[in-house]
Amino acid sequence: MMGTKVTYAEIAAKAKVSEATVSRVLNGDERVKADRAARVQKAVSDLGYTKNRIAAALASGRSGLIAIVIDDDLTLFSDPFWARVSTGVSRVLMENDLQTLLMVSPVTSIDSPVSHYLQAGEVDGAIFFQVHNEELVKKLRAQKMSVVVAGTPATGTKITYADTDNFGGAVLATRHLIEKGCKHLVTITGDIDASAGRQRLDGFKKAIAEANLTIAKNNVHFGDFTFESGRAAVAQLIKNKVKFDGIFAANDLMALGAIAELREREISVPEHVKIVGFDDSVMAQASVPPLTTIQQDIEGLGAAVAELMIAKLKGETPTPRILSTILIERETA
Amino acid sequence: MMGTKVTYAEIAAKAKVSEATVSRVLNGDERVKADRAARVQKAVSDLGYTKNRIAAALASGRSGLIAIVIDDDLTLFSDPFWARVSTGVSRVLMENDLQTLLMVSPVTSIDSPVSHYLQAGEVDGAIFFQVHNEELVKKLRAQKMSVVVAGTPATGTKITYADTDNFGGAVLATRHLIEKGCKHLVTITGDIDASAGRQRLDGFKKAIAEANLTIAKNNVHFGDFTFESGRAAVAQLIKNKVKFDGIFAANDLMALGAIAELREREISVPEHVKIVGFDDSVMAQASVPPLTTIQQDIEGLGAAVAELMIAKLKGETPTPRILSTILIERETA
DNA sequence: CTGAAAGCGCTTACAG
DNA sequence: CTGAAAGCGCTTACAG
């Protein structure tokens, strides 16, 4: 079975072909004659051979390694979201005989160890979960390394990316509130510097306009995706005497913060105020009352990113992928 | 600066030494004379050299790759817990010039692709986040591969591991309930097949015994770490007419489920029933009322696992590491 | 379609 | 302390 390392030499001897032929068969070269290919295949399985990818990498210049680069500054990875994206990435990559290298690094500045590592060319591609540093991405692309981003990069750049349809999801959420009879809608935005934050706000505005409603000055409250900011938003809204009967919170955590504050003031959800979140995190169904929210296909996003990477590795220039969302109706709206 | 690949040949020429010497200097061999070593160092930085780890791996037989193996059957990685452990692992490994390979695979049976891959010896070590398959671990260890487990393996095995002090944390939680005046305690256990589930139950029992209280037959309700099971537990308890004024739930999610059910029955928390969870997840502070819970050092656990791995790689036989927990008092107890 | 041969960029006994 | 040389296990023009 296993035991001592089996190499091409043994296979070649057993199959009575050259090592070059063994290599061809193992790499799916069609030109090898069927009978010889069969002999090689048999020898391979008889000997329980598994290829030494490191040797292959050195000889071919392709490592088969794809890095997932995560900037730990934002303790991003603590967010279950990214973990699930990674799961999707890893699964698809493995299916395609590629390995996932996990790089969690405090800073992805152009001079950080991670950057140097990436620039050293030991990985075939890099997947970024944020684009703090467009410079780095550009530099890597200039070095013909394949780069794919999960999320929407700044407009104008030609970076390949996949993202959830944040805009569409926000439209869905807002329309739902309107359908449920809300007349005075407000939104609590996420971090507006992040594309997801911006897009969700845009979607909200779109749905409002579509329904011929208007957005009063104080109806957009800028939050930052935290529970506290959701809570503060409601407090502020009330302090400002804003009249509202529906809230679209750009994520579940802020929605929960909003609910907590409403509850404290004995404003009942969904009777007095309806609310829709975004993410469909575990918390959404564990909340009281269970939260109506927008669900995204998180592992699917990871898979999409991996597929884009694979396409780029083949020399193709794939177009961005936008994954649609669905509304999960629970009890808050 | 960068550009064309710099190799030992260039460095050797520039520093006027042999390639062997370059290798020695770069690998910290003390025997090289200071002045020659200095010349090499200078050439290295002048040329902006970065080592080709793949070539080094092939020549030395050490890949510098450590796999984190995650069984995706349980969608384990969706749990932010493991993502954070991975963060800790990855950080420490990087600091030690090792890479983290992320392997999310549906099954880690002894015949799965992952197993084959690991057995092929392309990684220097493997970190398991669960030990479904003791066989695999044993086999790998027999092949002198370094294996470390995050979590507590079955007793009797000599597997190196690091884990949170689940037992101690449960004792802390239970004592707190007792100090707060609870007389009739119940616990909602986690999956009892998992070591964390068992240990947290044992800790509960220990604290009860310590206080000279007794555990009535129905006071231990077996859950499975889900929100629903927490909810069902309370429903069951009430149906069985069990008298209780304090609940230790083996994780936050079940605690939230319990709170939801209590609220529905208009039993107020913490006035009528006090409750303590375990994990200090994001949900704990976002719950209403905020959940008193046990906090563990999750990234620290990852770091500990990585440190154990590094020790094993050096040929040492480190002893298991148990990380202590603290109680975070909020409003439910 | 196939083989001999060179090469990928390091490491490491071995000899001195 | 240092160098020449062999070798790690593959891949890939090149020639036929």
Coordinates of C-alpha atoms in Angstrom, one line a residue, chain B residues 1 5 7 11 14 21 48 50 52 60 76 83 108 130 146 196 208 229 232 253 256 288 293 303 306 316 333:
Chain B
M1 CA 14.3 45.3 -6.4
K5 CA 13.9 35.6 -9.8
T7 CA 18.6 32.6 -6.8
I11 CA 23.8 35.6 -4.1
K14 CA 27.9 38.5 -5.3
T21 CA 27.2 28.8 2.5
G48 CA 15.8 41.7 -2.6
T50 CA 13.0 35.9 -1.1
N52 CA 11.6 29.8 -2.9
S60 CA 14.7 19.2 2.7
L76 CA -18.5 23.3 11.8
A83 CA -13.0 30.6 12.6
T108 CA -12.5 12.7 7.1
Q130 CA -12.6 17.4 16.1
S146 CA 2.8 15.7 14.0
A196 CA -17.2 19.9 25.6
I208 CA -23.8 21.4 42.8
S229 CA -33.1 22.5 22.0
A232 CA -37.6 22.8 24.0
L253 CA -27.5 29.7 21.8
L256 CA -31.2 32.3 24.3
V288 CA -32.4 40.9 25.7
T293 CA -22.0 33.8 30.2
A303 CA -2.4 30.0 19.5
A306 CA -0.1 26.2 17.0
E316 CA 9.5 17.7 21.7
A333 CA -27.8 36.2 36.4

